[in-house]
Amino acid sequence: MSIAAPPIRILPPAVTARIAAGEVIERPASVVKELVENALDADARRIRVDVQGGGLLLIRVGDDGRGIAPAQLTLALARHATSKLPHDDLATVRTLGFRGEALPSIATVADMTITSADDDSGIGRRLAVAGGQVVHDEPAPHPRGTTVTVRNLFQRMPARLAAAARAQTEIGQIAQTLRRLALAAPAVRFELAIDGRVTLTTSGSGNLPETVVALYGPALAPSLMPLDVPPVVVATLSGVIAGPEVTRPGRGQVTIIINGRWVQPRGLLTAVETAYRPLLPRGRHPLLAVTIDVPPDRLDLNIHPAKLDVRLLDERPIATALAQAVRAVLGRQPRELATDAFATIGDRLLGADPSRADGVRESQTAWDTEQPIVTPHLPPLRLIGQVQDRLLLLEGPAGLYLLDQHRAHERILYERLRANHGHAGPETMALPEPLLLELTAAQVERFGRRLAGLTALGFECDAFGGRTFLVRRAPVLPGSMSAPDAPAAPLDGLGPSGGLIDTLLALADDAAGDGEDWLERLLVSLSCRTAVRRGRPLSRAAMRGLVLALGETSAPAVCPHGSPLLVHVSGTLLERQFGWR
Ligand code: ADP
Ligand code: MG
């Protein structure tokens, strides 16, 4: 499959002048990165990396790529010599390298041997460079491919050697670098050996989730979820994310690959983190790997010396699509009940004294004749009943589900309000009785500034002289208040309508940030204060209505604050707990 490579040549000065200043080799991991990228550019299927003494003693990278013709080997070591810009066209680069600087830079800070063969004769050529001079140049046995050995890195540069003194730190950096390269090339088989011991391997199957598990550990497997992102503008996106139960102290395991290159595009990183934020504890970060492909001319690689930052011409829409996809996956994922948590919850649920009032509330209806509740975003669920007047107990194809009635209602209200907002005619209803708001001078001022926003949301508030406002209409809040003329719906009258006054008063008190986010805070607070409380017994019709409406929302597993509202008790967990197998 390997097509003959274009020859290596020295770039014309007009081209080198346009290339962002090349990076220097700062540490052993930079050597590993450059050499592995060269192997990937040569279409290697297998790459083996050996490291000794944290890379300061030895780094060897061997590949089975297309190799370098013997007659070209000396040229490969020249500055600005590359085979990757045959037409001097920086705008359409598809390879990882293009500056022709890695090999000569490494050769100035270390002793280097490069052996390569570009055919199946079994014989190639070997060049050894020490102190910047070629010390050996001879035919050498080598299968098709290339092996570069770098010894005594920074030996002639005492300052850098001191900085890189801690081999353990360097090993960590090297492993991190290799993980990123391996995630960017799941179809390549990687092997990393540290001081003779193989510590990282990937299968080269091309499967991203499998590669993530190989690199970060099998314990992760149950938490991984595929990310389905519809194509955006010119980009295709795919990836795998771990659920919010997997958190990391740093951003090191948020991996973004664009056109096969590990990069840190700030806008995309922020978008992803923001999508996770409500689900993660403070200071913790998620684990995920996202692969994005765009036409090379929609990506500027040439803005960062280490090529770590790139300019993605369509960053905005791509960031939005990515964040939406992450939110959708997370928001539909019920919280899994962990094995140890089950013991206590199980006691409460199943071992409770049946005479106690907080047991399972069963209805008079024979529930086993009821149809399961089928919705777009939840599995078909059969309603069993209400537990402790705050949870709905449901059965689905994959086990039991516990649903927090308050948070479920919050999610429904929040999405309804959002959908309502900004519509030419938001869905509103006349309040059974107008609400009277008596405000202080400071409140009036803040409230007045937000009146337009409230109107866009579906409120009708009129100044009623002085500091008094009259609220006559409100957005439709299903289940919280029923419009006097509306036919009775299953959710009717669930939540407290007094919540409305509290919310509007709180809004008039909300002095923080007059930016856009007061509206978001208002939506969250409005849905929270008007949603059905925990502790409220529900009719079966109301429970069914709640599940039905929840399954229509985009994120039926988390409330608008980001807390879980649906807990899953898997059949497997039950089997294990009861020792059925
Ligand atoms: P660049 O990767 O920017 O072209 P390098 O200094 O890293 O610059 O490499 C110079 C050239 O040597 C490459 O363009 C490529 O033709 C050749 N080369 C380097 N490493 C390999 C390898 N592992 N397999 C095949 N060719 C290689
Ligand atoms: Mg290179």
Coordinates of C-alpha atoms and ligand atoms in Angstrom, one line a residue:
M1 CA 0.0 0.0 0.0
S2 CA 2.9 2.3 0.5
I3 CA 3.3 4.6 -2.4
A4 CA 6.8 5.6 -3.4
A5 CA 7.8 8.6 -1.2
P6 CA 8.7 11.9 -2.8
P7 CA 12.5 12.4 -2.6
I8 CA 14.0 14.3 0.3
R9 CA 15.2 17.8 -0.7
I10 CA 16.3 20.9 1.0
L11 CA 13.5 23.4 1.2
P12 CA 14.0 26.6 -0.7
P13 CA 14.7 29.6 1.6
A14 CA 11.4 31.3 0.5
V15 CA 9.6 28.4 2.1
T16 CA 11.7 28.0 5.3
A17 CA 11.1 31.7 5.9
R18 CA 7.4 31.1 6.1
I19 CA 7.7 28.3 8.6
A20 CA 7.1 29.2 12.3
A21 CA 10.4 29.0 14.1
G22 CA 11.2 25.4 14.7
E23 CA 11.2 24.1 18.3
V24 CA 14.3 22.9 20.0
I25 CA 14.7 19.5 21.4
E26 CA 13.9 20.3 25.1
R27 CA 13.7 16.9 26.7
P28 CA 13.7 13.2 26.0
A29 CA 9.9 13.2 25.3
S30 CA 10.5 15.7 22.4
V31 CA 12.9 13.2 20.8
V32 CA 10.4 10.4 21.1
K33 CA 7.6 12.6 19.7
E34 CA 9.7 13.6 16.6
L35 CA 10.9 10.1 15.9
V36 CA 7.5 8.5 16.3
E37 CA 5.9 11.2 14.1
N38 CA 8.5 10.4 11.4
A39 CA 7.5 6.7 11.7
L40 CA 3.8 7.6 11.4
D41 CA 4.5 9.8 8.4
A42 CA 6.3 6.8 6.8
D43 CA 3.0 4.8 7.2
A44 CA 4.4 2.4 9.7
R45 CA 2.0 -0.3 11.1
R46 CA 4.2 -1.1 14.0
I47 CA 6.3 1.2 16.2
R48 CA 8.5 0.1 19.0
V49 CA 10.1 2.6 21.4
D50 CA 12.9 1.7 23.8
V51 CA 14.0 4.0 26.6
Q52 CA 16.8 3.7 29.1
G53 CA 17.7 6.1 31.9
G54 CA 14.7 8.2 31.3
G55 CA 15.7 8.7 27.7
L56 CA 19.0 10.4 28.6
L57 CA 21.0 7.2 28.1
L58 CA 19.1 5.8 25.2
I59 CA 16.0 6.3 23.0
R60 CA 15.4 3.9 20.2
V61 CA 12.5 4.1 17.8
G62 CA 12.0 1.3 15.3
D63 CA 9.3 1.2 12.6
D64 CA 8.2 -0.9 9.6
G65 CA 7.4 2.1 7.5
R66 CA 8.5 2.8 3.9
G67 CA 12.2 3.5 4.9
I68 CA 14.7 5.9 3.4
A69 CA 16.6 5.1 0.2
P70 CA 20.3 4.6 0.9
A71 CA 21.2 7.4 -1.4
Q72 CA 19.0 9.8 0.5
L73 CA 20.1 9.0 4.1
T74 CA 22.8 11.6 4.4
L75 CA 20.4 14.3 3.1
A76 CA 17.8 13.3 5.7
L77 CA 20.1 14.7 8.4
A78 CA 20.6 18.1 6.7
R79 CA 18.7 21.1 8.0
H80 CA 15.4 21.9 6.2
A81 CA 15.7 18.7 4.3
T82 CA 12.3 17.0 4.0
S83 CA 10.3 14.8 1.6
K84 CA 7.0 16.2 2.9
L85 CA 6.6 19.5 1.1
P86 CA 7.1 18.4 -2.5
H87 CA 5.3 21.4 -3.9
D88 CA 6.3 23.9 -1.2
D89 CA 2.6 24.0 -0.3
L90 CA 2.2 24.7 3.4
A91 CA -1.6 25.0 3.1
T92 CA -2.2 21.4 2.3
V93 CA 0.2 19.5 4.6
R94 CA -1.2 16.2 5.7
T95 CA 1.9 14.8 7.3
L96 CA 2.9 15.4 11.0
G97 CA 6.3 16.8 10.0
F98 CA 7.1 19.3 7.3
R99 CA 10.0 21.4 8.5
G100 CA 12.9 19.0 8.0
E101 CA 14.4 20.0 11.4
A102 CA 14.0 17.1 13.8
L103 CA 16.8 14.8 12.7
P104 CA 19.4 17.6 12.4
S105 CA 18.3 19.1 15.8
I106 CA 18.6 15.8 17.5
A107 CA 22.0 15.1 16.0
T108 CA 23.3 18.3 17.5
V109 CA 22.4 17.4 21.1
A110 CA 23.1 13.6 21.1
D111 CA 24.9 10.8 19.4
M112 CA 22.6 9.3 16.8
T113 CA 22.5 6.2 14.6
I114 CA 20.0 5.9 11.8
T115 CA 19.5 2.6 9.9
S116 CA 17.0 2.4 7.2
A117 CA 16.0 0.2 4.3
D118 CA 13.4 1.1 1.6
D119 CA 13.1 -2.4 0.0
D120 CA 12.8 -6.0 1.0
S121 CA 16.4 -7.0 0.3
G122 CA 17.2 -7.1 4.0
I123 CA 20.1 -4.7 3.6
G124 CA 19.9 -1.0 4.1
R125 CA 22.3 1.7 5.1
R126 CA 23.5 2.9 8.5
L127 CA 24.8 6.3 9.5
A128 CA 26.3 7.1 12.9
V129 CA 26.7 10.7 13.9
A130 CA 28.6 11.8 17.0
G131 CA 29.5 15.3 18.0
G132 CA 27.9 16.5 14.8
Q133 CA 30.2 14.4 12.6
V134 CA 29.4 11.3 10.6
V135 CA 31.5 8.6 12.3
H136 CA 30.2 5.5 10.5
D137 CA 28.5 5.1 7.1
E138 CA 28.0 1.5 6.0
P139 CA 25.6 -1.1 4.6
A140 CA 23.7 -2.7 7.4
P141 CA 21.0 -5.5 7.7
H142 CA 17.6 -4.0 8.3
P143 CA 14.1 -5.1 7.2
R144 CA 12.1 -2.4 5.3
G145 CA 11.7 0.4 7.8
T146 CA 13.8 2.7 9.9
T147 CA 15.5 2.5 13.3
V148 CA 16.8 5.6 15.0
T149 CA 18.9 5.3 18.1
V150 CA 19.7 8.3 20.2
R151 CA 22.3 8.1 23.0
N152 CA 23.8 10.5 25.5
L153 CA 21.2 13.1 25.0
F154 CA 22.3 16.6 26.2
Q155 CA 25.6 15.2 27.3
R156 CA 27.4 18.1 25.8
M157 CA 24.9 20.6 27.2
P158 CA 25.2 20.4 31.0
A159 CA 22.4 22.9 31.8
R160 CA 19.7 21.0 30.0
L161 CA 21.0 17.8 31.4
A162 CA 20.5 19.2 34.9
A163 CA 17.0 20.2 34.1
A164 CA 16.2 16.8 32.9
A165 CA 18.0 15.1 35.8
R166 CA 15.0 13.2 37.1
A167 CA 14.6 10.1 35.0
Q168 CA 11.3 9.3 36.6
T169 CA 9.8 12.6 35.5
E170 CA 11.1 12.1 32.0
I171 CA 9.6 8.6 31.9
G172 CA 6.2 10.1 32.8
Q173 CA 6.5 12.6 30.0
I174 CA 7.6 10.0 27.5
A175 CA 4.6 7.7 28.4
Q176 CA 2.3 10.7 28.2
T177 CA 3.7 11.6 24.7
L178 CA 3.4 8.1 23.5
R179 CA -0.2 7.7 24.7
R180 CA -1.2 10.8 22.7
L181 CA 0.5 9.6 19.6
A182 CA -1.1 6.2 20.0
L183 CA -4.6 7.7 20.4
A184 CA -4.0 9.7 17.3
A185 CA -3.1 6.5 15.4
P186 CA -5.2 3.6 16.7
A187 CA -4.5 1.6 13.6
V188 CA -0.8 1.5 14.5
R189 CA 0.6 -1.1 16.9
F190 CA 2.7 0.7 19.6
E191 CA 5.1 -0.8 22.1
L192 CA 6.9 1.2 24.8
A193 CA 9.7 -0.5 26.8
I194 CA 11.2 1.3 29.7
D195 CA 14.6 -0.1 30.8
G196 CA 13.7 -3.4 29.0
R197 CA 10.2 -3.8 30.4
V198 CA 7.3 -3.3 28.1
T199 CA 4.9 -0.8 29.8
L200 CA 2.5 0.3 27.1
T201 CA 1.1 -1.6 24.2
T202 CA -1.8 -1.0 21.8
S203 CA -3.2 -3.6 19.4
G204 CA -3.3 -1.5 16.2
S205 CA -6.9 -2.6 15.6
G206 CA -8.0 0.9 14.7
N207 CA -10.6 0.9 17.4
L208 CA -10.4 4.1 19.5
P209 CA -12.2 2.9 22.6
E210 CA -10.1 -0.3 22.6
T211 CA -7.0 1.9 22.3
V212 CA -8.1 4.1 25.2
V213 CA -8.6 1.0 27.4
A214 CA -5.1 -0.3 26.4
L215 CA -3.5 3.0 27.3
Y216 CA -5.4 3.9 30.5
G217 CA -6.4 0.6 31.9
P218 CA -9.2 -2.0 31.7
A219 CA -11.0 -0.5 34.8
L220 CA -12.1 2.3 32.5
A221 CA -14.0 0.1 30.0
P222 CA -17.4 0.2 31.6
S223 CA -17.4 4.0 31.8
L224 CA -16.6 4.6 28.2
M225 CA -19.3 5.8 25.9
P226 CA -19.0 6.5 22.1
L227 CA -19.5 10.1 21.1
D228 CA -21.7 10.5 18.1
V229 CA -21.3 13.9 16.4
P230 CA -23.1 14.7 13.2
P231 CA -20.7 16.2 10.6
V232 CA -20.3 20.0 11.1
V233 CA -19.5 22.3 8.3
V234 CA -16.5 20.7 6.8
A235 CA -15.5 18.6 9.8
T236 CA -16.1 15.0 10.8
L237 CA -15.9 14.2 14.5
S238 CA -15.9 11.0 16.5
G239 CA -14.6 10.0 19.9
V240 CA -15.1 8.3 23.2
I241 CA -15.8 9.8 26.5
A242 CA -15.7 8.5 30.1
G243 CA -18.6 9.1 32.4
P244 CA -18.4 11.7 35.1
E245 CA -17.5 9.0 37.7
V246 CA -14.0 9.0 36.1
T247 CA -12.2 12.2 37.0
R248 CA -8.6 13.2 36.9
P249 CA -6.6 15.9 38.7
G250 CA -5.3 17.5 35.5
R251 CA -6.3 18.1 31.9
G252 CA -3.7 15.5 30.7
Q253 CA -6.3 13.0 29.6
V254 CA -8.5 15.3 27.6
T255 CA -7.2 14.3 24.2
I256 CA -8.1 16.2 21.0
I257 CA -6.7 14.9 17.7
I258 CA -7.1 17.0 14.6
N259 CA -6.0 15.5 11.3
G260 CA -4.0 12.8 13.1
R261 CA -2.2 15.3 15.3
W262 CA -2.5 15.7 19.1
V263 CA -3.2 19.4 19.7
Q264 CA -4.6 21.7 22.4
P265 CA -7.0 24.0 20.6
R266 CA -8.1 26.3 23.5
G267 CA -11.7 26.9 22.2
L268 CA -12.4 23.2 21.9
L269 CA -10.9 22.3 25.2
T270 CA -13.0 24.9 27.0
A271 CA -16.2 23.8 25.2
V272 CA -15.6 20.2 26.3
E273 CA -14.8 21.1 29.9
T274 CA -17.9 23.4 30.1
A275 CA -20.1 20.5 29.0
Y276 CA -18.7 18.3 31.7
R277 CA -18.4 21.0 34.4
P278 CA -21.7 20.6 36.2
L279 CA -21.1 16.9 36.7
L280 CA -17.5 17.1 38.0
P281 CA -16.2 17.9 41.4
R282 CA -14.3 21.2 41.7
G283 CA -10.7 20.9 40.4
R284 CA -11.3 17.6 38.7
H285 CA -11.1 17.0 34.9
P286 CA -12.7 14.4 32.6
L287 CA -11.1 11.7 30.4
L288 CA -12.0 11.6 26.8
A289 CA -10.5 11.3 23.3
V290 CA -11.9 13.1 20.3
T291 CA -10.8 12.8 16.7
I292 CA -11.6 15.6 14.3
D293 CA -10.8 15.6 10.6
V294 CA -11.0 18.7 8.4
P295 CA -9.6 19.5 5.0
P296 CA -6.0 20.5 5.4
D297 CA -6.7 24.0 4.2
R298 CA -9.1 24.6 7.0
L299 CA -6.4 24.1 9.5
D300 CA -3.3 26.3 10.1
L301 CA -0.5 24.2 11.6
N302 CA 2.1 26.8 11.3
I303 CA 1.2 29.1 14.2
H304 CA 3.0 27.3 17.1
P305 CA 6.7 26.3 17.2
A306 CA 5.8 22.9 18.7
K307 CA 2.7 22.7 16.5
L308 CA 0.7 22.2 19.7
D309 CA -1.8 24.9 19.0
V310 CA -3.4 25.1 15.6
R311 CA -5.8 27.5 14.1
L312 CA -9.0 25.8 13.2
L313 CA -10.8 28.0 10.8
D314 CA -14.3 26.7 11.8
E315 CA -13.6 26.5 15.5
R316 CA -16.9 28.0 16.7
P317 CA -19.4 25.6 15.0
I318 CA -17.1 22.6 15.7
A319 CA -16.8 23.6 19.4
T320 CA -20.6 24.0 19.7
A321 CA -21.3 20.6 18.0
L322 CA -18.7 18.9 20.2
A323 CA -20.1 20.4 23.5
Q324 CA -23.6 19.4 22.4
A325 CA -22.6 15.9 21.7
V326 CA -20.8 15.6 25.0
R327 CA -23.8 17.0 26.9
A328 CA -26.1 14.7 25.1
V329 CA -24.2 11.6 26.0
L330 CA -23.7 12.6 29.6
G331 CA -27.2 13.8 30.0
R332 CA -28.7 10.5 28.9
Q333 CA -26.5 8.3 31.0
P334 CA -28.1 7.2 34.2
R335 CA -25.8 7.2 37.2
E336 CA -24.7 3.6 37.8
L337 CA -25.2 2.3 41.3
A338 CA -21.8 1.2 42.6
T339 CA -21.5 -2.2 44.2
D340 CA -20.9 -1.0 47.7
A341 CA -23.6 1.6 47.7
F342 CA -26.1 -1.0 46.8
A343 CA -25.8 -2.8 50.1
T344 CA -27.3 0.2 52.0
I345 CA -29.8 1.3 49.4
G346 CA -30.9 -2.3 48.9
D347 CA -31.6 -2.6 52.6
R348 CA -33.8 0.5 52.5
L349 CA -35.6 -0.5 49.4
L350 CA -36.1 -4.2 49.8
G351 CA -35.7 -5.0 53.5
A352 CA -37.9 -2.2 54.8
D353 CA -40.7 -3.2 57.2
P354 CA -43.8 -3.3 55.0
S355 CA -45.9 -1.7 57.6
R356 CA -43.8 1.4 57.6
A357 CA -45.2 4.4 55.8
D358 CA -42.1 5.1 53.7
G359 CA -42.1 1.7 52.0
V360 CA -43.0 1.2 48.4
R361 CA -46.3 2.9 47.6
E362 CA -48.2 0.6 45.4
S363 CA -51.2 1.7 43.6
Q364 CA -54.6 0.1 43.5
T365 CA -54.2 -0.5 39.7
A366 CA -52.8 -3.8 38.7
W367 CA -49.5 -2.3 37.4
D368 CA -48.4 -5.3 35.6
T369 CA -51.1 -4.8 33.1
E370 CA -49.9 -1.3 32.3
Q371 CA -48.0 -0.6 29.1
P372 CA -44.3 0.4 29.5
I373 CA -43.7 4.1 29.0
V374 CA -41.9 4.6 25.7
T375 CA -40.0 7.8 25.0
P376 CA -37.3 8.9 22.6
H377 CA -34.5 9.3 25.1
L378 CA -35.1 6.7 27.8
P379 CA -35.4 3.0 27.5
P380 CA -39.0 1.7 27.7
L381 CA -39.8 1.8 31.4
R382 CA -42.5 0.1 33.4
L383 CA -43.7 2.1 36.4
I384 CA -43.6 0.1 39.6
G385 CA -44.5 2.8 42.0
Q386 CA -43.3 5.6 44.3
V387 CA -40.8 5.1 47.1
Q388 CA -40.6 7.3 50.2
D389 CA -42.8 9.8 48.3
R390 CA -39.7 11.1 46.5
L391 CA -38.5 8.4 44.1
L392 CA -40.2 6.6 41.3
L393 CA -39.2 3.0 40.9
L394 CA -39.1 1.8 37.4
E395 CA -38.1 -1.4 35.5
G396 CA -36.4 -1.3 32.2
P397 CA -34.8 -3.9 29.9
A398 CA -31.4 -3.5 31.7
G399 CA -32.6 -3.5 35.4
L400 CA -34.1 -1.2 37.9
Y401 CA -34.2 2.6 37.7
L402 CA -34.7 5.0 40.5
L403 CA -35.9 8.5 39.5
D404 CA -35.8 11.6 41.7
Q405 CA -39.2 13.2 41.1
H406 CA -38.1 16.7 42.0
R407 CA -35.1 16.7 39.7
A408 CA -37.0 15.0 36.9
H409 CA -39.7 17.7 37.0
E410 CA -36.9 20.4 37.1
R411 CA -35.4 19.0 33.9
I412 CA -38.8 19.1 32.2
L413 CA -39.5 22.7 33.3
Y414 CA -36.1 23.9 32.4
E415 CA -36.2 22.6 28.9
R416 CA -39.7 23.9 28.4
L417 CA -38.6 27.4 29.5
R418 CA -35.6 27.3 27.3
A419 CA -37.6 26.3 24.3
N420 CA -40.0 29.0 25.2
H421 CA -37.5 31.7 25.4
G422 CA -37.0 34.0 22.5
H423 CA -39.9 32.5 20.5
A424 CA -41.9 35.2 18.8
G425 CA -44.9 34.2 20.9
P426 CA -43.7 32.2 23.9
E427 CA -46.3 29.9 25.3
T428 CA -47.8 31.7 28.1
M429 CA -50.8 31.4 30.4
A430 CA -52.9 33.8 32.5
L431 CA -52.2 33.3 36.2
P432 CA -55.3 32.2 38.1
E433 CA -54.6 35.3 40.2
P434 CA -52.1 38.1 39.3
L435 CA -49.0 38.2 41.5
L436 CA -48.2 41.4 43.3
L437 CA -44.5 42.2 43.7
E438 CA -43.5 44.8 46.2
L439 CA -39.9 45.8 45.6
T440 CA -37.3 48.0 47.3
A441 CA -35.7 50.8 45.3
A442 CA -32.6 48.8 44.6
Q443 CA -34.7 45.8 43.5
V444 CA -36.8 48.0 41.2
E445 CA -33.7 49.1 39.4
R446 CA -32.4 45.6 38.8
F447 CA -35.8 44.2 38.0
G448 CA -36.5 47.0 35.5
R449 CA -33.3 46.2 33.6
R450 CA -34.4 42.5 33.2
L451 CA -38.0 43.2 32.2
A452 CA -37.3 42.7 28.5
G453 CA -35.7 39.3 29.3
L454 CA -38.7 38.3 31.3
T455 CA -41.1 39.2 28.6
A456 CA -39.1 37.2 26.1
L457 CA -39.5 34.3 28.5
G458 CA -43.3 34.6 28.6
F459 CA -43.9 36.8 31.6
E460 CA -46.2 39.7 31.5
C461 CA -45.2 42.2 34.2
D462 CA -46.6 45.7 34.5
A463 CA -45.4 48.5 36.7
F464 CA -48.2 49.2 39.0
G465 CA -47.1 52.6 40.3
G466 CA -44.1 53.2 42.4
R467 CA -42.3 50.0 43.4
T468 CA -45.1 47.6 42.8
F469 CA -45.3 45.2 39.8
L470 CA -48.2 43.1 38.7
V471 CA -47.5 39.8 37.0
R472 CA -50.5 38.7 35.0
R473 CA -49.1 36.0 32.7
A474 CA -46.3 33.5 33.1
P475 CA -44.7 31.0 30.7
V476 CA -46.4 27.7 30.6
L477 CA -44.8 25.5 33.3
P478 CA -46.3 22.0 32.8
G479 CA -47.3 20.5 36.0
S480 CA -46.5 23.6 38.1
M481 CA -49.6 25.6 37.6
S482 CA -52.5 24.9 35.2
A483 CA -54.0 27.6 33.2
P484 CA -57.6 28.0 34.3
D485 CA -58.9 27.2 30.9
A486 CA -56.6 24.2 30.2
P487 CA -57.9 20.7 30.2
A488 CA -56.6 18.7 33.2
A489 CA -53.3 17.1 32.3
P490 CA -51.5 14.4 34.3
L491 CA -48.9 16.8 35.6
D492 CA -51.4 19.4 36.7
G493 CA -50.9 21.0 40.0
L494 CA -47.7 19.2 40.9
G495 CA -45.5 22.0 41.9
P496 CA -45.9 25.0 44.2
S497 CA -47.0 28.2 42.4
G498 CA -45.6 30.2 45.3
G499 CA -42.2 29.4 43.8
L500 CA -42.9 32.0 41.1
I501 CA -43.0 34.9 43.5
D502 CA -39.9 33.7 45.3
T503 CA -38.1 33.4 42.0
L504 CA -39.0 36.8 40.8
L505 CA -38.0 38.4 44.1
A506 CA -34.7 36.5 44.0
L507 CA -34.2 37.8 40.5
A508 CA -34.6 41.3 41.7
D509 CA -32.0 40.6 44.4
D510 CA -29.6 38.9 42.0
A511 CA -26.9 41.6 41.8
A512 CA -24.3 39.4 40.4
G513 CA -23.3 39.6 36.7
D514 CA -25.7 41.4 34.5
G515 CA -24.4 39.5 31.5
E516 CA -26.3 36.8 29.7
D517 CA -26.2 34.3 32.5
W518 CA -28.8 35.9 34.8
L519 CA -31.3 34.4 32.4
E520 CA -29.7 31.0 32.7
R521 CA -29.8 31.3 36.5
L522 CA -33.4 32.4 36.3
L523 CA -34.3 29.4 34.2
V524 CA -32.6 27.0 36.7
S525 CA -34.1 28.8 39.7
L526 CA -37.5 29.0 38.2
S527 CA -37.6 25.3 37.4
C528 CA -36.2 24.4 40.8
R529 CA -38.7 26.5 42.8
T530 CA -41.7 25.4 40.8
A531 CA -40.9 21.7 40.5
V532 CA -42.7 19.1 42.5
R533 CA -41.1 18.7 45.9
R534 CA -39.7 15.5 47.4
G535 CA -42.1 14.2 50.0
R536 CA -45.2 14.7 47.8
P537 CA -47.3 11.6 47.1
L538 CA -48.0 11.3 43.4
S539 CA -50.9 9.7 41.5
R540 CA -50.0 7.0 38.9
A541 CA -51.2 9.3 36.2
A542 CA -48.8 12.1 37.4
M543 CA -45.9 9.6 37.7
R544 CA -46.5 8.4 34.1
G545 CA -46.8 12.0 32.9
L546 CA -43.5 12.8 34.6
V547 CA -41.6 9.9 33.0
L548 CA -43.2 10.6 29.6
A549 CA -42.2 14.2 29.6
L550 CA -38.8 13.5 31.0
G551 CA -38.1 11.0 28.2
E552 CA -38.8 13.8 25.7
T553 CA -36.0 16.1 27.1
S554 CA -32.5 16.1 25.7
A555 CA -30.8 15.1 29.0
P556 CA -33.2 13.0 31.0
A557 CA -30.5 11.7 33.4
V558 CA -29.3 15.0 35.0
C559 CA -31.1 18.0 36.5
P560 CA -30.4 21.5 35.3
H561 CA -27.9 21.9 38.2
G562 CA -26.0 18.9 36.8
S563 CA -26.9 16.4 39.5
P564 CA -28.0 12.9 38.6
L565 CA -31.7 12.3 38.6
L566 CA -31.8 8.7 37.4
V567 CA -29.9 5.9 39.1
H568 CA -29.6 2.5 37.4
V569 CA -29.3 -0.7 39.3
S570 CA -28.1 -3.2 36.6
G571 CA -29.3 -6.8 36.4
T572 CA -25.6 -7.8 36.6
L573 CA -25.2 -5.9 39.9
L574 CA -28.2 -7.7 41.3
E575 CA -26.9 -11.1 40.2
R576 CA -23.6 -10.4 41.9
Q577 CA -25.3 -9.1 45.1
F578 CA -27.5 -12.1 45.4
G579 CA -24.8 -14.5 44.3
W580 CA -27.1 -16.0 41.7
R581 CA -24.1 -17.1 39.6
Ligands
ADP1 P1 10.4 16.3 8.6 O1 9.7 15.2 9.4 O2 9.9 17.6 9.0 O3 10.4 16.1 7.2 P2 12.8 15.3 9.8 O4 14.1 15.9 10.1 O5 12.1 14.7 11.0 O6 11.9 16.3 9.1 O7 13.1 14.1 8.8 C1 13.7 14.4 7.5 C2 13.2 13.4 6.5 O8 13.8 12.2 6.7 C3 11.8 13.2 6.4 O9 11.1 14.2 5.5 C4 11.7 11.8 5.8 O10 11.8 11.9 4.4 C5 12.9 11.1 6.3 N1 12.6 10.3 7.5 C6 12.9 10.6 8.8 N2 12.5 9.6 9.6 C7 12.0 8.6 8.8 C8 11.4 7.3 9.0 N3 11.2 6.8 10.3 N4 10.9 6.7 7.9 C9 11.0 7.1 6.7 N5 11.6 8.4 6.4 C10 12.0 9.1 7.4
MG2 MG 10.0 14.8 11.4

